[in-house]
GROMACS .gro file of C-alpha atoms in nm:
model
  390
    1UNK     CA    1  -1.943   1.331  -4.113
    2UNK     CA    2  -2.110   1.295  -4.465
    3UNK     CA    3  -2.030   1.007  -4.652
    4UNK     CA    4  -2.085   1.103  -4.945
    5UNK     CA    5  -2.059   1.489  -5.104
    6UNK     CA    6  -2.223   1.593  -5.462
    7UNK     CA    7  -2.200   1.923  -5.622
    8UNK     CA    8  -2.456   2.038  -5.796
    9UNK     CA    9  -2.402   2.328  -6.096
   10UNK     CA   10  -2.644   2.485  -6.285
   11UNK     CA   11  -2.619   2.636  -6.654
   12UNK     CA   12  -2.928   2.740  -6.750
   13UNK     CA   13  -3.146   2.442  -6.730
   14UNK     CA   14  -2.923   2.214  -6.720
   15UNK     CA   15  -2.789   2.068  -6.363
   16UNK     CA   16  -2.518   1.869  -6.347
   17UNK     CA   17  -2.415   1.675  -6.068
   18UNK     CA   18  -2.042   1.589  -5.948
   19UNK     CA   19  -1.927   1.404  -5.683
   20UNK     CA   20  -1.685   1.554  -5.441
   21UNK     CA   21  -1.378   1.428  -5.303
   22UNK     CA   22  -1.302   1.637  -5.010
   23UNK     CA   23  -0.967   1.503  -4.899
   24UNK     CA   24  -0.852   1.478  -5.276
   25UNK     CA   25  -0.976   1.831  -5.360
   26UNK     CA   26  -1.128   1.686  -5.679
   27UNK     CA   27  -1.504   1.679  -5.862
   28UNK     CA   28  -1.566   1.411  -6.055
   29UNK     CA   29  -1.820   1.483  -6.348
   30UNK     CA   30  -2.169   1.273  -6.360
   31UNK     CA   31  -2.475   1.305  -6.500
   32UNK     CA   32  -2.729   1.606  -6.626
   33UNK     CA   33  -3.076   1.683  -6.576
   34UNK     CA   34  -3.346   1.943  -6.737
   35UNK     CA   35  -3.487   2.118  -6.483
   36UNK     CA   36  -3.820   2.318  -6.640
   37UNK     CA   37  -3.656   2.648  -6.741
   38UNK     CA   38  -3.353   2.852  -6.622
   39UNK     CA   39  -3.253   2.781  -6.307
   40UNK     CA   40  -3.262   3.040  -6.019
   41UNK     CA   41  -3.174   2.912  -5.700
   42UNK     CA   42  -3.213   2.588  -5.510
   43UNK     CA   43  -3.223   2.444  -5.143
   44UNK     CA   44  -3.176   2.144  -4.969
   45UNK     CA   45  -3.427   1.948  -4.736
   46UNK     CA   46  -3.302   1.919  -4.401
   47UNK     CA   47  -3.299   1.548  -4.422
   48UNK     CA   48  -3.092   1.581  -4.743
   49UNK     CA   49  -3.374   1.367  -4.939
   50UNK     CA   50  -3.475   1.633  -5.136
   51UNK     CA   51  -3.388   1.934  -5.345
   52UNK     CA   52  -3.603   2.241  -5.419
   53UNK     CA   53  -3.523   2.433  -5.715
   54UNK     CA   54  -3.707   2.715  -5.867
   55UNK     CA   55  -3.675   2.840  -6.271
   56UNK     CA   56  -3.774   3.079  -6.492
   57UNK     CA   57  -3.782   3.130  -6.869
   58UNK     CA   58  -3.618   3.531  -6.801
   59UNK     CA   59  -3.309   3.703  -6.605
   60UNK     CA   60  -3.297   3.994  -6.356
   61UNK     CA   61  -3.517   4.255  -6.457
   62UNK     CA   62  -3.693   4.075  -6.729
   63UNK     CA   63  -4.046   4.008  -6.794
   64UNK     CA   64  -4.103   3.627  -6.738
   65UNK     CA   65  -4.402   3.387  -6.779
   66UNK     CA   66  -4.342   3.045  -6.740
   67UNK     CA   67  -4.210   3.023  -6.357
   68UNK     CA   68  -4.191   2.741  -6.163
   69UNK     CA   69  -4.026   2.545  -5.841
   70UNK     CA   70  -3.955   2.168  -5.855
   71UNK     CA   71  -3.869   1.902  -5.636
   72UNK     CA   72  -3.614   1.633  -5.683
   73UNK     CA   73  -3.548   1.332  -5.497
   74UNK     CA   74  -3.153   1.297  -5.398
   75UNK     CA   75  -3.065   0.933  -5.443
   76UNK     CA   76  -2.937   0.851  -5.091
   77UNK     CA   77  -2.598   0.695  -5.202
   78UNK     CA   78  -2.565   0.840  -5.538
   79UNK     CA   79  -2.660   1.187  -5.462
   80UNK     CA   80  -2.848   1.155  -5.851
   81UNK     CA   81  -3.167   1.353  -5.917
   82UNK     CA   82  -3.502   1.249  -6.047
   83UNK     CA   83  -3.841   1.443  -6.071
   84UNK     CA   84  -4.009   1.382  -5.756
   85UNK     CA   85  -4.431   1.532  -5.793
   86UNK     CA   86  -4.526   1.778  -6.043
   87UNK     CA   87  -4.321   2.103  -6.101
   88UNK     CA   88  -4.543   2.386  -5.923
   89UNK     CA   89  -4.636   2.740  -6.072
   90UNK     CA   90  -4.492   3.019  -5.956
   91UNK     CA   91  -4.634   3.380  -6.028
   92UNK     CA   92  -4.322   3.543  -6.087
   93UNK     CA   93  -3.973   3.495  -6.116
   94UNK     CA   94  -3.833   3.419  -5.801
   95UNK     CA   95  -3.473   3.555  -5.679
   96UNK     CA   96  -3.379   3.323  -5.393
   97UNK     CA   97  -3.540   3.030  -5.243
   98UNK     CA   98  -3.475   2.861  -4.918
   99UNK     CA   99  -3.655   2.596  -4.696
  100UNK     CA  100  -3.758   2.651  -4.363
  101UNK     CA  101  -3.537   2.475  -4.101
  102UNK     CA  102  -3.856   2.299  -3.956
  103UNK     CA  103  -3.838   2.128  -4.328
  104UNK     CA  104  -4.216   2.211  -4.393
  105UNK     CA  105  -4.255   2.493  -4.569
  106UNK     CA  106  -4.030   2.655  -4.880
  107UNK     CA  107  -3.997   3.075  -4.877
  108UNK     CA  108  -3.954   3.224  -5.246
  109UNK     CA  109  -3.842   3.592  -5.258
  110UNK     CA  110  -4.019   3.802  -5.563
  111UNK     CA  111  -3.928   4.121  -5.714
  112UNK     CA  112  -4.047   4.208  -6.052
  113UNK     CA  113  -4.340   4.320  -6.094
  114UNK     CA  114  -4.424   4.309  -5.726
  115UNK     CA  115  -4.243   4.253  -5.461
  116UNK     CA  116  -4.339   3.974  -5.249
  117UNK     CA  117  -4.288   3.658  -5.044
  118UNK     CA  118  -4.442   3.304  -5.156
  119UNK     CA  119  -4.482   3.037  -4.899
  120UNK     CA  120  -4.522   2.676  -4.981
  121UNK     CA  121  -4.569   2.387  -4.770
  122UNK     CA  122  -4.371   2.063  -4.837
  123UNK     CA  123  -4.593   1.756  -4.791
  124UNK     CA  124  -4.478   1.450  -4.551
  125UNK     CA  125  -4.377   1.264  -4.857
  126UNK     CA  126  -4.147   1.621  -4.993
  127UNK     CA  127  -4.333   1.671  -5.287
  128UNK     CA  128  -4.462   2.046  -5.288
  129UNK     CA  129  -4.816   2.146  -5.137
  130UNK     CA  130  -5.048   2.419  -5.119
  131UNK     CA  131  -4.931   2.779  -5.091
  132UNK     CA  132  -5.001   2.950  -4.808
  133UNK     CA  133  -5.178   3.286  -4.844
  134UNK     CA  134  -5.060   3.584  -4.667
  135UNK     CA  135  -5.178   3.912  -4.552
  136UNK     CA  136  -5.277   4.215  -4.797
  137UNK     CA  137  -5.038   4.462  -4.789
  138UNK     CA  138  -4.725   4.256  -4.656
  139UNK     CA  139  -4.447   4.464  -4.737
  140UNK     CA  140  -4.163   4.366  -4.852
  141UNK     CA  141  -3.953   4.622  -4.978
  142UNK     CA  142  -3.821   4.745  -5.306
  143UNK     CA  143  -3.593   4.494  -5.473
  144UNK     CA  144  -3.627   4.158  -5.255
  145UNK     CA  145  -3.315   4.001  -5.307
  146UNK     CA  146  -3.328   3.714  -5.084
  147UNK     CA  147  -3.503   3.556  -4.804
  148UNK     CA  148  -3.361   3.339  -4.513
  149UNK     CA  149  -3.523   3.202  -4.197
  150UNK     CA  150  -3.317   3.257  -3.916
  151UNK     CA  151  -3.175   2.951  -3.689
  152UNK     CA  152  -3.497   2.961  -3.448
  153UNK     CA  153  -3.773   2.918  -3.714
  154UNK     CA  154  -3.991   3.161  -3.563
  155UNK     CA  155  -3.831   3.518  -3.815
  156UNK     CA  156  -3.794   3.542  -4.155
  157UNK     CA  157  -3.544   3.786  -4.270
  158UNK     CA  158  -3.631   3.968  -4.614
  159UNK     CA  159  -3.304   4.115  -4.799
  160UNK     CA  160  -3.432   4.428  -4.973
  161UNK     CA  161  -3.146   4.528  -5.209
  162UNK     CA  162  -3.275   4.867  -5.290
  163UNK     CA  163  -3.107   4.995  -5.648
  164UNK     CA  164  -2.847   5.194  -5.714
  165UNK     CA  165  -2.865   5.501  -5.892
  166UNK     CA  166  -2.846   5.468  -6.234
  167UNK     CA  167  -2.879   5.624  -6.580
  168UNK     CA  168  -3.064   5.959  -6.393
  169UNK     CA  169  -3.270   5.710  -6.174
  170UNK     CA  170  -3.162   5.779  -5.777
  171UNK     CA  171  -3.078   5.581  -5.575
  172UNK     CA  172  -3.365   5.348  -5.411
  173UNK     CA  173  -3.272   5.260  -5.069
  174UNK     CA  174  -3.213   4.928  -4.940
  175UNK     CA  175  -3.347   4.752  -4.591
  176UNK     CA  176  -3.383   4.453  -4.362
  177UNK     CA  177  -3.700   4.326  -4.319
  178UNK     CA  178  -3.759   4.110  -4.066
  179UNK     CA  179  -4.085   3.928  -4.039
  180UNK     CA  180  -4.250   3.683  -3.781
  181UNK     CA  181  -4.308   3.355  -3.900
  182UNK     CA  182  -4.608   3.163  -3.751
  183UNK     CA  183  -4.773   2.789  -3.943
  184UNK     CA  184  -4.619   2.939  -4.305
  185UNK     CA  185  -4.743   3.332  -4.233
  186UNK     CA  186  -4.553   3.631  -4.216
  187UNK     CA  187  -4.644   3.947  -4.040
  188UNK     CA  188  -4.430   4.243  -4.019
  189UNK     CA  189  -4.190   4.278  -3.731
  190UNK     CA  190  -3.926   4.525  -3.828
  191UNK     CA  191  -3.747   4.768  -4.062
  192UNK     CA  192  -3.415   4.800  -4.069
  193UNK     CA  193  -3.237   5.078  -4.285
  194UNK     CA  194  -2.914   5.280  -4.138
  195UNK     CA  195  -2.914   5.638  -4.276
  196UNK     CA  196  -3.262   5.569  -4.407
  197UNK     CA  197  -3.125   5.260  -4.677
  198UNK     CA  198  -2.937   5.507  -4.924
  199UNK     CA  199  -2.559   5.382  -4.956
  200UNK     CA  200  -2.742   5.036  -4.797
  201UNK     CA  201  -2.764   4.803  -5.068
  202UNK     CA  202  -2.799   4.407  -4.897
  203UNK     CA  203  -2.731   4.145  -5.148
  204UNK     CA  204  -2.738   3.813  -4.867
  205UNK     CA  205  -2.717   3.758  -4.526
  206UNK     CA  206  -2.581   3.465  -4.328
  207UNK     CA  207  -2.634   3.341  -3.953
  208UNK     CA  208  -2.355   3.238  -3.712
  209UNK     CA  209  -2.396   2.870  -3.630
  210UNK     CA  210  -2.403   2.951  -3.232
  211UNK     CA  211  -2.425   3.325  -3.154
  212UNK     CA  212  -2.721   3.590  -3.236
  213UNK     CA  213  -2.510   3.767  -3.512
  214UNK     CA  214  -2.616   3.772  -3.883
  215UNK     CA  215  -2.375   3.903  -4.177
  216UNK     CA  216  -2.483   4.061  -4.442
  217UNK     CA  217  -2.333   4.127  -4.739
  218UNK     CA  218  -2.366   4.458  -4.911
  219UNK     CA  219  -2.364   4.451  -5.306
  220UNK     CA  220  -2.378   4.827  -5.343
  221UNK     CA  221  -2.035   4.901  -5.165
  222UNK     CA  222  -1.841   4.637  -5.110
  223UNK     CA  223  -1.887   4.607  -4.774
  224UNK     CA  224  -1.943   4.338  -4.470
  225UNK     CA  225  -2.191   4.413  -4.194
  226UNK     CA  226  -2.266   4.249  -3.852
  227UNK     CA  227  -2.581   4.267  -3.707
  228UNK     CA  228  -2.611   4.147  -3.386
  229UNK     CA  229  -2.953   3.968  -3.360
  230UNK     CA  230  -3.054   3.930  -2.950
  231UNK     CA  231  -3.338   3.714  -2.994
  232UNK     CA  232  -3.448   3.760  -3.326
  233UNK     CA  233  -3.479   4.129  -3.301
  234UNK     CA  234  -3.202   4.275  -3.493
  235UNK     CA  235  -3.041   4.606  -3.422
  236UNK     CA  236  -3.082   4.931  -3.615
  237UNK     CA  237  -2.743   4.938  -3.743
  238UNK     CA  238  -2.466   4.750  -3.791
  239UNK     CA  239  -2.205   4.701  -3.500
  240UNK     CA  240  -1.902   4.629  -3.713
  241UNK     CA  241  -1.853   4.767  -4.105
  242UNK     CA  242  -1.580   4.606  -4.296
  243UNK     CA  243  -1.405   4.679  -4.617
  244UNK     CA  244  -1.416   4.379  -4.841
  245UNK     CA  245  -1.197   4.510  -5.089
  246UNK     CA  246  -0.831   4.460  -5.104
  247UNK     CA  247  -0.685   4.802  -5.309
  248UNK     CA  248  -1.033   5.020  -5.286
  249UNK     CA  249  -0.811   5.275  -5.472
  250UNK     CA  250  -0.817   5.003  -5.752
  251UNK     CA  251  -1.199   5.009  -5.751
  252UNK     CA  252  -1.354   4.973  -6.124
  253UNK     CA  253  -1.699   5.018  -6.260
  254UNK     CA  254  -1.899   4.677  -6.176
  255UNK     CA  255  -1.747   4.611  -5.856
  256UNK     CA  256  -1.980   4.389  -5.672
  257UNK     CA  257  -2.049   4.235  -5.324
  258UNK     CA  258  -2.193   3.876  -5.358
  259UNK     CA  259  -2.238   3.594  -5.171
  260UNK     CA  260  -2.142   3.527  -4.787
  261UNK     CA  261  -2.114   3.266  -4.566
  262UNK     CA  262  -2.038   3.162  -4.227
  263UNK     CA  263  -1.797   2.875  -4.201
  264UNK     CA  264  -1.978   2.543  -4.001
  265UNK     CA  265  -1.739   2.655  -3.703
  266UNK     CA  266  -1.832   2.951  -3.664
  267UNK     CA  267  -1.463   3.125  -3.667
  268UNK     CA  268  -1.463   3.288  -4.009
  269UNK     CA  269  -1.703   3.437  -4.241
  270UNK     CA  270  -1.643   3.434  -4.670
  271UNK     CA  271  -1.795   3.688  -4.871
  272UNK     CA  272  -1.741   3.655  -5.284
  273UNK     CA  273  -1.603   3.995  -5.444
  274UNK     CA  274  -1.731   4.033  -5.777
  275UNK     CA  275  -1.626   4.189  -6.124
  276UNK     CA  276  -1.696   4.244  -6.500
  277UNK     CA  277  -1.619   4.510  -6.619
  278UNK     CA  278  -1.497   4.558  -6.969
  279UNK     CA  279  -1.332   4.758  -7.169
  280UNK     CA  280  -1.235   4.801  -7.565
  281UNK     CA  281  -0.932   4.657  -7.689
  282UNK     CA  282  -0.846   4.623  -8.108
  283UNK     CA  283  -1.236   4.521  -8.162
  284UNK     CA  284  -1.265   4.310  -7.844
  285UNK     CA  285  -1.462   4.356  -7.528
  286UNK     CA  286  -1.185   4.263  -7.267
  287UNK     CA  287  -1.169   4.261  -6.878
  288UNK     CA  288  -1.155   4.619  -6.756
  289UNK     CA  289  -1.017   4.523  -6.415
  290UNK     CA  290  -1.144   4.509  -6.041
  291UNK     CA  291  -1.125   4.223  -5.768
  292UNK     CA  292  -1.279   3.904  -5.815
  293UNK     CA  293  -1.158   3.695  -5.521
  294UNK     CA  294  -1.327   3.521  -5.218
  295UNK     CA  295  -1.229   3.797  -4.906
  296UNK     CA  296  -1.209   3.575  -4.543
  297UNK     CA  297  -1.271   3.737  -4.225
  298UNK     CA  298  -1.169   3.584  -3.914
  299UNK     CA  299  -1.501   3.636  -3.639
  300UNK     CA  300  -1.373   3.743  -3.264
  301UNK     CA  301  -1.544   3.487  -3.046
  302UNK     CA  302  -1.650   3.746  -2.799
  303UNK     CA  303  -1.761   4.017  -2.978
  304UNK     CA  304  -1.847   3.870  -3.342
  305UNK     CA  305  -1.612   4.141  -3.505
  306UNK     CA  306  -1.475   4.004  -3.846
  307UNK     CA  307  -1.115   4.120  -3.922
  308UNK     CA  308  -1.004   4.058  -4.312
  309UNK     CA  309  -0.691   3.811  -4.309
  310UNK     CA  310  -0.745   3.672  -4.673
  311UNK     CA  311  -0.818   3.844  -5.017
  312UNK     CA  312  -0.796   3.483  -5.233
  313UNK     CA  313  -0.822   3.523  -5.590
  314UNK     CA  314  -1.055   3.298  -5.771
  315UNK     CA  315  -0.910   3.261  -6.084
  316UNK     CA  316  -1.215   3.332  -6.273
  317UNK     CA  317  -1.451   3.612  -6.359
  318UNK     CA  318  -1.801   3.722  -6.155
  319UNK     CA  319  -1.808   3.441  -5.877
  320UNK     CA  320  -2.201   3.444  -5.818
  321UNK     CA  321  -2.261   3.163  -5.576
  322UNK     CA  322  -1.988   2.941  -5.343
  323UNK     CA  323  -2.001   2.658  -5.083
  324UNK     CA  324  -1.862   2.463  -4.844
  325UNK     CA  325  -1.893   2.111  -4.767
  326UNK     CA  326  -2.029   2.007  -4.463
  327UNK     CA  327  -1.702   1.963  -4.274
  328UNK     CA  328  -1.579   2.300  -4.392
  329UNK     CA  329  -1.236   2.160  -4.515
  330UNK     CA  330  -1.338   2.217  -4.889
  331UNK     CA  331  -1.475   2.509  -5.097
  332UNK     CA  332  -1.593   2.537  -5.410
  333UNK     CA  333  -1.684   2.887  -5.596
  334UNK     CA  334  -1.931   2.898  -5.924
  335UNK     CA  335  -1.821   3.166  -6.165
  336UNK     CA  336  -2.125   3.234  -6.459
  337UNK     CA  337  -1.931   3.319  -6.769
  338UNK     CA  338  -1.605   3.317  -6.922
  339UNK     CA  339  -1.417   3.637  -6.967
  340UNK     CA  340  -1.139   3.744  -7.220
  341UNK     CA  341  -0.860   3.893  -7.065
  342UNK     CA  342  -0.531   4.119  -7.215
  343UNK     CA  343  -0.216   3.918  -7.143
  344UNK     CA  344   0.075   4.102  -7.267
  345UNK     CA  345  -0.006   4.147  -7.613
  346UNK     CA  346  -0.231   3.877  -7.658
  347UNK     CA  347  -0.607   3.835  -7.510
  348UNK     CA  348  -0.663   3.505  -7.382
  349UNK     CA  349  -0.971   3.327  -7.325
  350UNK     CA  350  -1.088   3.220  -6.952
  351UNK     CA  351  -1.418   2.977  -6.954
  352UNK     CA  352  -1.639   2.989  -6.662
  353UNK     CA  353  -1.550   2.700  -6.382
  354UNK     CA  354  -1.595   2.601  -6.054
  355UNK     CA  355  -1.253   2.680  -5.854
  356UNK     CA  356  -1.177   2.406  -5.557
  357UNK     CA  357  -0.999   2.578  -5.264
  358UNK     CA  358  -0.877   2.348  -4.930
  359UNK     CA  359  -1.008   2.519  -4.602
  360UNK     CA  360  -0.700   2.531  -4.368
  361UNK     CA  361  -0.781   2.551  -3.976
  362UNK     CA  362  -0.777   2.901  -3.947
  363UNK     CA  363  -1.012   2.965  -4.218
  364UNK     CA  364  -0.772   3.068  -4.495
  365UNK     CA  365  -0.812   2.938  -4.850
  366UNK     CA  366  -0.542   2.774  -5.061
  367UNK     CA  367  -0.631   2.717  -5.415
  368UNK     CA  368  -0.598   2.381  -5.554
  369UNK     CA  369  -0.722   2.382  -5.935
  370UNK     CA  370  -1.038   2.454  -6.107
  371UNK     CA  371  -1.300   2.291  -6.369
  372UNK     CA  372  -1.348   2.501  -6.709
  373UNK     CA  373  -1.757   2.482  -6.726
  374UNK     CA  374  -1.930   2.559  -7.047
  375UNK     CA  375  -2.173   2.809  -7.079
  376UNK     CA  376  -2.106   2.859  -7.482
  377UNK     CA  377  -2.397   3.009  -7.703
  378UNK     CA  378  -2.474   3.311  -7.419
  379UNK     CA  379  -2.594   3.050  -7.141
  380UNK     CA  380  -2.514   3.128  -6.759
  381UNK     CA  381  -2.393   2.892  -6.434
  382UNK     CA  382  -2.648   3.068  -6.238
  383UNK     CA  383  -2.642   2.880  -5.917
  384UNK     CA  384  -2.415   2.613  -5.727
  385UNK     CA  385  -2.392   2.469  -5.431
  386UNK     CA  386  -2.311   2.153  -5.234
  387UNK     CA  387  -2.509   1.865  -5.021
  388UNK     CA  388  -2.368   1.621  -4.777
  389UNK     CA  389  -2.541   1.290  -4.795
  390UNK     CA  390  -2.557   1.090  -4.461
   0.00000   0.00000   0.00000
């Protein structure tokens, strides 16, 4: 068991770190760091000594130019950041980030303008290395929205979003991608896209800690997959669909699956339901309704089929990332910007925050309280997530 547990949220490029109190259900406020630009995502080292986090100066969709990853030494008992080597160019903005489970090598996912994969070794010491070149022509799909490596080390799994139709555009289907990974170099294994990837639209994926099922999270509809995964070869559909939504008749423009996750046992998977829409109201743009709430499957431990037995609201607005600690007793989700809302006659105002939930033993969530976080003067808590120390 962790000794220690530290938070880490980002707004812009700013990261803050709190420490955790798992049994109290509380986060204590520390200190705040400048990371180089806007952060994107960020990852762990294995060994908890470091973390990777990659910026850019521009959002989704945006032209950027100044692009980078970083590393930052995790003070052992502290869990406090400091540079650790030289921030290292990227080419483009990158989407998601993780780091191999080997520890040597970081993956960056790429969209705009090209989509692509960028590997990085980590040096002995963790400060970033060389990249790694990779074939010509490596494709990796339309809208790469993330990329994981899967338990064994030896496949990389490429979450290609695809886009949904929009403003006359179609549709662009979406896919998994699943890739060999061999010293840091990807070559094409697989392509997987049920009904040919249109009314597909993968957002993330998670792996059970035990069994050869993944879960992915579908951003287009709302909707939980299982893949079952029999030695790294995945499936060509999905063996269990699931509804993620609790009133789809409710559904509103800007409904959103997000982010999933597998709980450390193994007997329930999370998946973040997301919302913004908004509407007019006397001069104000006000919440226009849908579901934002954390939906909890419970996983059969035979077949891997997740059965909804939890819709828990997060009392905030457009939960984009969520963790657990490393015991699985605590969760915390990230919401990126505060949201005015009609009540009664009035409109009140509701900040971003991080909402604390206790994990009971069968995987439910009950709500404890939540921190107001300020993203004021347009900025964005883009990414948050949670490290153990030893």
């Amino acid at each position: 068991m962790s000794k220690t547990t530290i938070l880490y949220s980002c707004v812009d490029e700013e990261i803050t770190r709190y420490e955790v109190d798992v049994e109290g259900a509380t986060l204590t406020r520390r200190e705040t760091v400048k990371a180089p630009s806007f952060v994107q995502y960020a990852w762990p080292h294995p060994s908890k000594r470091w973390l990777y986090v990659t910026t850019s100066n521009r959002g989704p969709g945006l032209p950027a130019d100044h692009n980078h990853m970083s590393a930052w030494a995790i003070d052992s008992s502290t869990g406090a950041l400091s540079p650790h080597g030289e921030p290292v160019k990227l080419v483009q903005r990158a989407t998601h980030m993780c780091v191999h489970p080997s520890g040597e090598y970081t993956l960056n996912a790429h969209n705009i303008p090209s989509p692509r994969v960028s590997v990085h070794r980590l040096n002995a010491d963790g400060t970033i290395g060389e990249l790694v070149e990779q074939p010509i022509g490596l494709d990796a799909g339309i809208y790469p929205h993330q990329n994981m490596v899967a338990p064994s080390g030896r496949t990389a799994v490429v979450v290609d979003r695809g886009n949904a139709a929009h403003g006359g555009k179609a549709e662009d289907p979406g896919a998994l991608r699943t890739f060999a990974f061999d010293a840091g170099v990807l070559s094409g294994r697989q392509v997987v896209a049920p009904e040919g990837g249109y009314g597909f639209g993968p957002r993330h994926i998670d792996f059970h800690p035990s069994k050869e099922w993944m879960y992915v999270a579908d951003e287009k509809r709302s909707r939980l997959y299982l893949f079952r995964m029999p030695g790294d070869t995945l499936e060509d559909k999905p063996a269990y669909t699931c509804d993620t939504l609790a009133d789809r008749a409710n559904e509103k423009p800007r409904q959103l699956g997000g982010t999933i996750h597998v709980h450390p046992n193994g007997r329930t998977v999370y998946m973040a339901n997301r919302a913004d829409y908004k509407v007019d109201h006397e001069g104000r743009k006000v919440f226009g309704g849908g579901e934002n709430s954390i939906a909890v499957f419970a996983i059969d431990p035979v077949t891997g089929e997740p059965k909804a037995i939890q819709h828990a609201d997060t009392h905030s607005y457009h939960v984009r990332t969520f963790a657990l600690d490393p015991t699985g007793k605590l969760m915390v989700a990230a919401s990126i910007k505060p949201m005015d809302v009609r009540e009664g006659s009035g409109v009140s105002h509701v900040a971003a925050a991080l909402s604390v939930f206790r994990v009971r033993d069968d995987g439910t969530l009950d709500y404890v309280r939540k921190y107001d976080v300020d993203t004021s003067a347009g900025r964005t808590q883009y990414w948050m997530g949670i490290v153990g120390l030893d």
